[in-house]
PDB file of C-alpha atoms in Angstrom:
ATOM      1  CA  SER A   2     -35.675  14.396 -13.957  1.00  0.00           C
ATOM      2  CA  ALA A   3     -33.481  14.795 -10.806  1.00  0.00           C
ATOM      3  CA  LYS A   4     -34.567  11.711  -9.875  1.00  0.00           C
ATOM      4  CA  GLU A   5     -33.651  10.190 -13.061  1.00  0.00           C
ATOM      5  CA  PHE A   6     -30.086  12.043 -12.181  1.00  0.00           C
ATOM      6  CA  PHE A   7     -30.001  10.399  -8.915  1.00  0.00           C
ATOM      7  CA  ARG A   8     -31.184   6.739  -9.829  1.00  0.00           C
ATOM      8  CA  GLY A   9     -28.443   7.055 -12.501  1.00  0.00           C
ATOM      9  CA  ARG A  10     -25.840   7.791  -9.536  1.00  0.00           C
ATOM     10  CA  GLY A  11     -26.756   5.458  -7.316  1.00  0.00           C
ATOM     11  CA  LEU A  12     -28.257   7.668  -4.867  1.00  0.00           C
ATOM     12  CA  ILE A  13     -32.345   6.339  -4.797  1.00  0.00           C
ATOM     13  CA  VAL A  14     -32.651   2.886  -5.237  1.00  0.00           C
ATOM     14  CA  ASP A  15     -35.469   1.236  -5.106  1.00  0.00           C
ATOM     15  CA  GLY A  16     -37.447   4.272  -4.544  1.00  0.00           C
ATOM     16  CA  ASP A  17     -35.861   4.733  -1.431  1.00  0.00           C
ATOM     17  CA  GLU A  18     -35.202   8.818  -1.113  1.00  0.00           C
ATOM     18  CA  SER A  19     -34.082   8.781   2.124  1.00  0.00           C
ATOM     19  CA  THR A  20     -30.221  10.119   1.043  1.00  0.00           C
ATOM     20  CA  VAL A  21     -31.454  12.964  -1.233  1.00  0.00           C
ATOM     21  CA  ASN A  22     -34.346  13.994   1.688  1.00  0.00           C
ATOM     22  CA  PHE A  23     -31.459  13.912   4.324  1.00  0.00           C
ATOM     23  CA  PHE A  24     -29.345  16.308   2.265  1.00  0.00           C
ATOM     24  CA  ARG A  25     -32.639  18.297   1.523  1.00  0.00           C
ATOM     25  CA  ILE A  26     -31.615  18.348  -2.277  1.00  0.00           C
ATOM     26  CA  GLY A  27     -34.494  20.148  -4.426  1.00  0.00           C
ATOM     27  CA  TYR A  28     -34.926  21.384  -8.378  1.00  0.00           C
ATOM     28  CA  HIS A  29     -35.097  24.164  -9.996  1.00  0.00           C
ATOM     29  CA  ALA A  30     -37.243  23.935 -12.790  1.00  0.00           C
ATOM     30  CA  LYS A  31     -36.634  26.882 -14.702  1.00  0.00           C
ATOM     31  CA  SER A  32     -32.891  26.326 -15.074  1.00  0.00           C
ATOM     32  CA  ASP A  33     -33.220  22.850 -14.800  1.00  0.00           C
ATOM     33  CA  SER A  34     -30.891  22.308 -12.293  1.00  0.00           C
ATOM     34  CA  LEU A  35     -30.434  20.401  -8.815  1.00  0.00           C
ATOM     35  CA  THR A  36     -30.275  22.326  -5.625  1.00  0.00           C
ATOM     36  CA  PHE A  37     -27.912  21.871  -2.983  1.00  0.00           C
ATOM     37  CA  PRO A  38     -28.488  23.940   0.138  1.00  0.00           C
ATOM     38  CA  TYR A  39     -25.114  24.720   2.454  1.00  0.00           C
ATOM     39  CA  PHE A  40     -26.045  25.095   5.832  1.00  0.00           C
ATOM     40  CA  LEU A  41     -23.812  26.627   8.933  1.00  0.00           C
ATOM     41  CA  ASP A  42     -25.092  26.770  12.366  1.00  0.00           C
ATOM     42  CA  CYS A  43     -28.116  25.715  11.965  1.00  0.00           C
ATOM     43  CA  ALA A  44     -29.066  28.436   9.372  1.00  0.00           C
ATOM     44  CA  LEU A  45     -29.411  28.395   5.298  1.00  0.00           C
ATOM     45  CA  ALA A  46     -25.972  29.668   4.047  1.00  0.00           C
ATOM     46  CA  GLY A  47     -26.599  29.255   0.887  1.00  0.00           C
ATOM     47  CA  ILE A  48     -27.606  27.361  -2.425  1.00  0.00           C
ATOM     48  CA  LYS A  49     -25.511  25.598  -4.949  1.00  0.00           C
ATOM     49  CA  TYR A  50     -26.566  24.861  -8.677  1.00  0.00           C
ATOM     50  CA  ARG A  51     -25.753  21.972 -10.845  1.00  0.00           C
ATOM     51  CA  LYS A  52     -27.353  21.458 -14.181  1.00  0.00           C
ATOM     52  CA  ILE A  53     -28.977  18.463 -15.121  1.00  0.00           C
ATOM     53  CA  GLY A  54     -27.747  17.948 -18.494  1.00  0.00           C
ATOM     54  CA  GLU A  55     -24.273  19.192 -18.114  1.00  0.00           C
ATOM     55  CA  LYS A  56     -21.613  19.623 -15.671  1.00  0.00           C
ATOM     56  CA  THR A  57     -22.052  23.119 -14.926  1.00  0.00           C
ATOM     57  CA  PHE A  58     -22.500  25.585 -11.175  1.00  0.00           C
ATOM     58  CA  ALA A  59     -23.902  27.954 -10.336  1.00  0.00           C
ATOM     59  CA  LYS A  60     -24.239  30.131  -6.525  1.00  0.00           C
ATOM     60  CA  GLU A  61     -27.531  32.089  -5.421  1.00  0.00           C
ATOM     61  CA  LYS A  62     -26.336  36.060  -4.999  1.00  0.00           C
ATOM     62  CA  GLY A  63     -24.704  36.350  -1.336  1.00  0.00           C
ATOM     63  CA  TYR A  64     -24.299  32.360  -1.006  1.00  0.00           C
ATOM     64  CA  GLU A  65     -21.586  31.984   1.820  1.00  0.00           C
ATOM     65  CA  SER A  66     -18.355  29.622   0.804  1.00  0.00           C
ATOM     66  CA  THR A  67     -18.906  26.944   3.830  1.00  0.00           C
ATOM     67  CA  THR A  68     -18.012  23.481   4.141  1.00  0.00           C
ATOM     68  CA  TYR A  69     -20.797  21.075   2.873  1.00  0.00           C
ATOM     69  CA  ASN A  70     -22.799  19.018   5.658  1.00  0.00           C
ATOM     70  CA  ILE A  71     -20.193  20.488   8.218  1.00  0.00           C
ATOM     71  CA  ASP A  72     -23.461  21.114  10.555  1.00  0.00           C
ATOM     72  CA  CYS A  73     -24.017  17.647  10.775  1.00  0.00           C
ATOM     73  CA  VAL A  74     -20.765  15.939  11.632  1.00  0.00           C
ATOM     74  CA  ASP A  75     -19.006  15.050  15.036  1.00  0.00           C
ATOM     75  CA  LEU A  76     -15.437  16.754  14.915  1.00  0.00           C
ATOM     76  CA  LEU A  77     -14.355  14.338  17.911  1.00  0.00           C
ATOM     77  CA  ARG A  78     -14.971  11.550  15.555  1.00  0.00           C
ATOM     78  CA  PRO A  79     -13.184  10.146  12.397  1.00  0.00           C
ATOM     79  CA  ILE A  80     -14.566  12.604   9.756  1.00  0.00           C
ATOM     80  CA  ILE A  81     -13.855  11.899   6.012  1.00  0.00           C
ATOM     81  CA  VAL A  82     -13.252  14.586   3.631  1.00  0.00           C
ATOM     82  CA  VAL A  83     -14.260  14.198   0.035  1.00  0.00           C
ATOM     83  CA  GLU A  84     -14.423  16.833  -2.910  1.00  0.00           C
ATOM     84  CA  GLY A  85     -17.801  16.721  -3.741  1.00  0.00           C
ATOM     85  CA  GLU A  86     -21.613  16.735  -2.622  1.00  0.00           C
ATOM     86  CA  LEU A  87     -22.318  13.666  -4.610  1.00  0.00           C
ATOM     87  CA  ASP A  88     -19.597  12.057  -3.136  1.00  0.00           C
ATOM     88  CA  CYS A  89     -20.494  13.289   0.152  1.00  0.00           C
ATOM     89  CA  MET A  90     -24.338  11.744  -0.239  1.00  0.00           C
ATOM     90  CA  ALA A  91     -22.679   8.522  -1.772  1.00  0.00           C
ATOM     91  CA  ALA A  92     -20.141   8.134   1.578  1.00  0.00           C
ATOM     92  CA  TRP A  93     -23.140   8.958   3.953  1.00  0.00           C
ATOM     93  CA  GLN A  94     -25.738   6.337   1.347  1.00  0.00           C
ATOM     94  CA  MET A  95     -23.055   3.430   2.025  1.00  0.00           C
ATOM     95  CA  GLY A  96     -23.205   4.224   6.140  1.00  0.00           C
ATOM     96  CA  PHE A  97     -20.462   6.612   6.394  1.00  0.00           C
ATOM     97  CA  LYS A  98     -22.335   9.355   8.580  1.00  0.00           C
ATOM     98  CA  ASN A  99     -19.280  11.479   9.687  1.00  0.00           C
ATOM     99  CA  VAL A 100     -18.687  13.084   6.042  1.00  0.00           C
ATOM    100  CA  ILE A 101     -18.190  16.265   4.613  1.00  0.00           C
ATOM    101  CA  SER A 102     -17.314  17.861   0.965  1.00  0.00           C
ATOM    102  CA  LEU A 103     -15.008  20.278  -0.175  1.00  0.00           C
ATOM    103  CA  SER A 104     -17.465  23.402  -1.243  1.00  0.00           C
ATOM    104  CA  ASP A 105     -16.110  23.895  -4.474  1.00  0.00           C
ATOM    105  CA  GLY A 106     -13.577  21.032  -5.744  1.00  0.00           C
ATOM    106  CA  ALA A 107     -10.068  20.268  -5.157  1.00  0.00           C
ATOM    107  CA  GLN A 108      -9.114  23.906  -4.806  1.00  0.00           C
ATOM    108  CA  SER A 109     -11.037  24.847  -2.274  1.00  0.00           C
ATOM    109  CA  THR A 110      -9.364  23.532   1.056  1.00  0.00           C
ATOM    110  CA  LYS A 111      -9.381  26.708   2.869  1.00  0.00           C
ATOM    111  CA  ARG A 112     -12.631  27.080   4.535  1.00  0.00           C
ATOM    112  CA  ALA A 113     -12.368  23.046   5.453  1.00  0.00           C
ATOM    113  CA  ILE A 114      -9.283  23.998   6.645  1.00  0.00           C
ATOM    114  CA  GLU A 115     -10.997  26.483   8.663  1.00  0.00           C
ATOM    115  CA  ASP A 116     -13.757  24.002  10.011  1.00  0.00           C
ATOM    116  CA  LEU A 117     -11.754  21.292  10.979  1.00  0.00           C
ATOM    117  CA  GLN A 118      -9.368  22.913  13.232  1.00  0.00           C
ATOM    118  CA  ASN A 119     -10.727  21.035  16.382  1.00  0.00           C
ATOM    119  CA  ALA A 120     -10.933  17.808  14.355  1.00  0.00           C
ATOM    120  CA  LYS A 121      -9.082  15.052  15.833  1.00  0.00           C
ATOM    121  CA  GLU A 122      -8.940  12.483  13.128  1.00  0.00           C
ATOM    122  CA  ILE A 123      -9.050  13.491   9.026  1.00  0.00           C
ATOM    123  CA  LEU A 124      -9.376  10.886   6.768  1.00  0.00           C
ATOM    124  CA  ILE A 125      -8.970  12.719   3.382  1.00  0.00           C
ATOM    125  CA  ALA A 126     -10.761  10.634   0.481  1.00  0.00           C
ATOM    126  CA  THR A 127     -10.554  13.537  -2.101  1.00  0.00           C
ATOM    127  CA  ASP A 128     -10.142  11.980  -5.819  1.00  0.00           C
ATOM    128  CA  MET A 129      -7.990   9.916  -6.709  1.00  0.00           C
ATOM    129  CA  ASP A 130      -6.430  11.835  -9.074  1.00  0.00           C
ATOM    130  CA  LYS A 131      -3.584  14.570  -9.059  1.00  0.00           C
ATOM    131  CA  GLU A 132      -5.961  17.396  -7.853  1.00  0.00           C
ATOM    132  CA  GLY A 133      -7.412  15.020  -4.882  1.00  0.00           C
ATOM    133  CA  ASP A 134      -3.579  14.229  -4.031  1.00  0.00           C
ATOM    134  CA  ALA A 135      -2.412  18.163  -3.972  1.00  0.00           C
ATOM    135  CA  ALA A 136      -5.689  18.670  -2.142  1.00  0.00           C
ATOM    136  CA  ALA A 137      -5.021  15.880   0.361  1.00  0.00           C
ATOM    137  CA  LYS A 138      -1.526  17.503   1.043  1.00  0.00           C
ATOM    138  CA  THR A 139      -3.066  20.625   1.519  1.00  0.00           C
ATOM    139  CA  ILE A 140      -5.126  19.714   4.065  1.00  0.00           C
ATOM    140  CA  THR A 141      -2.322  18.007   5.818  1.00  0.00           C
ATOM    141  CA  ASP A 142      -0.027  20.804   6.047  1.00  0.00           C
ATOM    142  CA  ALA A 143      -2.058  22.881   7.184  1.00  0.00           C
ATOM    143  CA  LEU A 144      -3.629  20.662  10.155  1.00  0.00           C
ATOM    144  CA  GLY A 145      -0.914  17.977  10.647  1.00  0.00           C
ATOM    145  CA  ALA A 146       0.316  14.834   9.467  1.00  0.00           C
ATOM    146  CA  TYR A 147      -0.167  13.485  12.992  1.00  0.00           C
ATOM    147  CA  ARG A 148      -4.245  13.651  12.614  1.00  0.00           C
ATOM    148  CA  CYS A 149      -4.465  13.456   8.640  1.00  0.00           C
ATOM    149  CA  ALA A 150      -4.275  10.308   6.788  1.00  0.00           C
ATOM    150  CA  ARG A 151      -5.094   9.991   3.224  1.00  0.00           C
ATOM    151  CA  VAL A 152      -7.673   7.096   1.817  1.00  0.00           C
ATOM    152  CA  ARG A 153      -6.636   5.039  -1.107  1.00  0.00           C
ATOM    153  CA  LEU A 154     -10.290   4.343  -2.931  1.00  0.00           C
ATOM    154  CA  PRO A 155     -10.322   1.604  -5.298  1.00  0.00           C
ATOM    155  CA  PHE A 156     -12.142   3.960  -8.263  1.00  0.00           C
ATOM    156  CA  LYS A 157     -11.783   7.769  -8.600  1.00  0.00           C
ATOM    157  CA  ASP A 158     -14.141   8.380  -5.727  1.00  0.00           C
ATOM    158  CA  PHE A 159     -17.091   7.517  -3.376  1.00  0.00           C
ATOM    159  CA  ASN A 160     -20.071   7.788  -6.002  1.00  0.00           C
ATOM    160  CA  GLU A 161     -17.887   5.730  -8.424  1.00  0.00           C
ATOM    161  CA  CYS A 162     -17.468   3.318  -5.498  1.00  0.00           C
ATOM    162  CA  LEU A 163     -21.485   3.182  -4.901  1.00  0.00           C
ATOM    163  CA  LEU A 164     -21.888   2.643  -8.733  1.00  0.00           C
ATOM    164  CA  LYS A 165     -19.369  -0.116  -8.682  1.00  0.00           C
ATOM    165  CA  ASN A 166     -21.166  -1.631  -6.049  1.00  0.00           C
ATOM    166  CA  VAL A 167     -17.856  -1.851  -3.807  1.00  0.00           C
ATOM    167  CA  ALA A 168     -18.503  -3.374  -0.289  1.00  0.00           C
ATOM    168  CA  THR A 169     -18.714  -1.040   2.536  1.00  0.00           C
ATOM    169  CA  GLY A 170     -16.860  -3.484   4.873  1.00  0.00           C
ATOM    170  CA  MET A 171     -13.797  -3.231   2.187  1.00  0.00           C
ATOM    171  CA  ILE A 172     -14.396   0.643   2.259  1.00  0.00           C
ATOM    172  CA  SER A 173     -14.502   0.031   6.230  1.00  0.00           C
ATOM    173  CA  GLU A 174     -10.896  -1.699   5.825  1.00  0.00           C
ATOM    174  CA  LEU A 175      -9.261   1.115   3.501  1.00  0.00           C
ATOM    175  CA  LEU A 176     -10.190   3.933   5.947  1.00  0.00           C
ATOM    176  CA  LYS A 177      -8.364   1.713   8.587  1.00  0.00           C
ATOM    177  CA  ASP A 178      -5.490   1.606   6.470  1.00  0.00           C
ATOM    178  CA  ALA A 179      -5.458   5.345   5.507  1.00  0.00           C
ATOM    179  CA  LYS A 180      -1.651   6.777   5.801  1.00  0.00           C
ATOM    180  CA  PRO A 181      -0.103  10.055   6.482  1.00  0.00           C
ATOM    181  CA  LEU A 182       0.874  11.561   2.842  1.00  0.00           C
ATOM    182  CA  GLY A 183       4.165  12.086   2.939  1.00  0.00           C
ATOM    183  CA  GLY A 184       5.874  14.045   5.861  1.00  0.00           C
ATOM    184  CA  HIS A 185       6.228  13.642   9.178  1.00  0.00           C
ATOM    185  CA  THR A 186       3.817  12.742  12.102  1.00  0.00           C
ATOM    186  CA  VAL A 187       5.448  14.418  14.811  1.00  0.00           C
ATOM    187  CA  GLU A 188       2.494  16.155  17.386  1.00  0.00           C
ATOM    188  CA  PRO A 189       2.597  19.716  18.068  1.00  0.00           C
ATOM    189  CA  PHE A 190       4.039  20.147  21.889  1.00  0.00           C
ATOM    190  CA  ASP A 191      -0.116  20.963  23.011  1.00  0.00           C
ATOM    191  CA  HIS A 192      -1.551  18.042  21.663  1.00  0.00           C
ATOM    192  CA  ILE A 193       1.015  16.109  23.739  1.00  0.00           C
ATOM    193  CA  ALA A 194       0.524  17.980  27.105  1.00  0.00           C
ATOM    194  CA  LYS A 195      -3.139  17.855  26.605  1.00  0.00           C
ATOM    195  CA  LEU A 196      -2.873  13.700  26.419  1.00  0.00           C
ATOM    196  CA  ALA A 197      -0.640  13.819  28.961  1.00  0.00           C
ATOM    197  CA  THR A 198      -3.008  15.477  31.295  1.00  0.00           C
ATOM    198  CA  GLN A 199      -5.487  13.374  30.299  1.00  0.00           C
ATOM    199  CA  ARG A 200      -3.469   9.861  31.160  1.00  0.00           C
ATOM    200  CA  LYS A 201      -2.443  11.585  34.189  1.00  0.00           C
ATOM    201  CA  LYS A 202      -6.391  11.915  35.571  1.00  0.00           C
ATOM    202  CA  MET A 203      -7.061   8.453  34.114  1.00  0.00           C
ATOM    203  CA  ASN A 204      -4.493   6.981  36.169  1.00  0.00           C
ATOM    204  CA  PRO A 205      -2.847   8.813  38.848  1.00  0.00           C
ATOM    205  CA  GLU A 206      -1.109   5.492  40.417  1.00  0.00           C
ATOM    206  CA  LYS A 207       1.206   5.258  37.448  1.00  0.00           C
ATOM    207  CA  ALA A 208       1.666   9.359  36.874  1.00  0.00           C
ATOM    208  CA  VAL A 209       5.063  10.531  37.526  1.00  0.00           C
ATOM    209  CA  ASP A 210       6.142  13.942  38.604  1.00  0.00           C
ATOM    210  CA  THR A 211       9.094  15.515  36.098  1.00  0.00           C
ATOM    211  CA  GLY A 212       9.359  18.480  38.583  1.00  0.00           C
ATOM    212  CA  TRP A 213       8.168  20.652  35.297  1.00  0.00           C
ATOM    213  CA  GLU A 214       5.095  23.200  35.604  1.00  0.00           C
TER     214      GLU A 214
END
């Protein structure tokens, strides 16, 4: 059953279904599939199906590919990027609420890159494998190493970390220790200019006029 599946994934513990309820997971009896609703601007954008007995997926006709949980995050705070809906749910259950997932695995970075254009800090926790590293590099190359860092989890993904009882404190330290995935961390000029303007407003007495407009 659906509840047995989520208990096996560590997402229902001692009858607590708060994570499953938050993400509004449903069950489609005819296909014996879990339903993962995707929202965009507070409206249903599509539904993704996952068969319980096997790892196969389907999408509702007219499904709009978007980033999972994007409506529930704050782009001004560090945002965690994972590779699947179950990892997103696992991170949320472990207390890391500002988390999104790529819509269709490691190859589906395009929409996430679009949705993260205004993000301040991006912590990429895609799977600890070749495909996950490739997704992290694609995101970093597109959005800039100055704000992207690769999280190195002790197991393959967040759901496995949850099942292995990795302490939340350990995950927090790994997030803090995340480093850019290769390349340089040179920030674009417009970002530096914005920071300089903000600091000038905060400490006008320490500001020095360069003479440049």
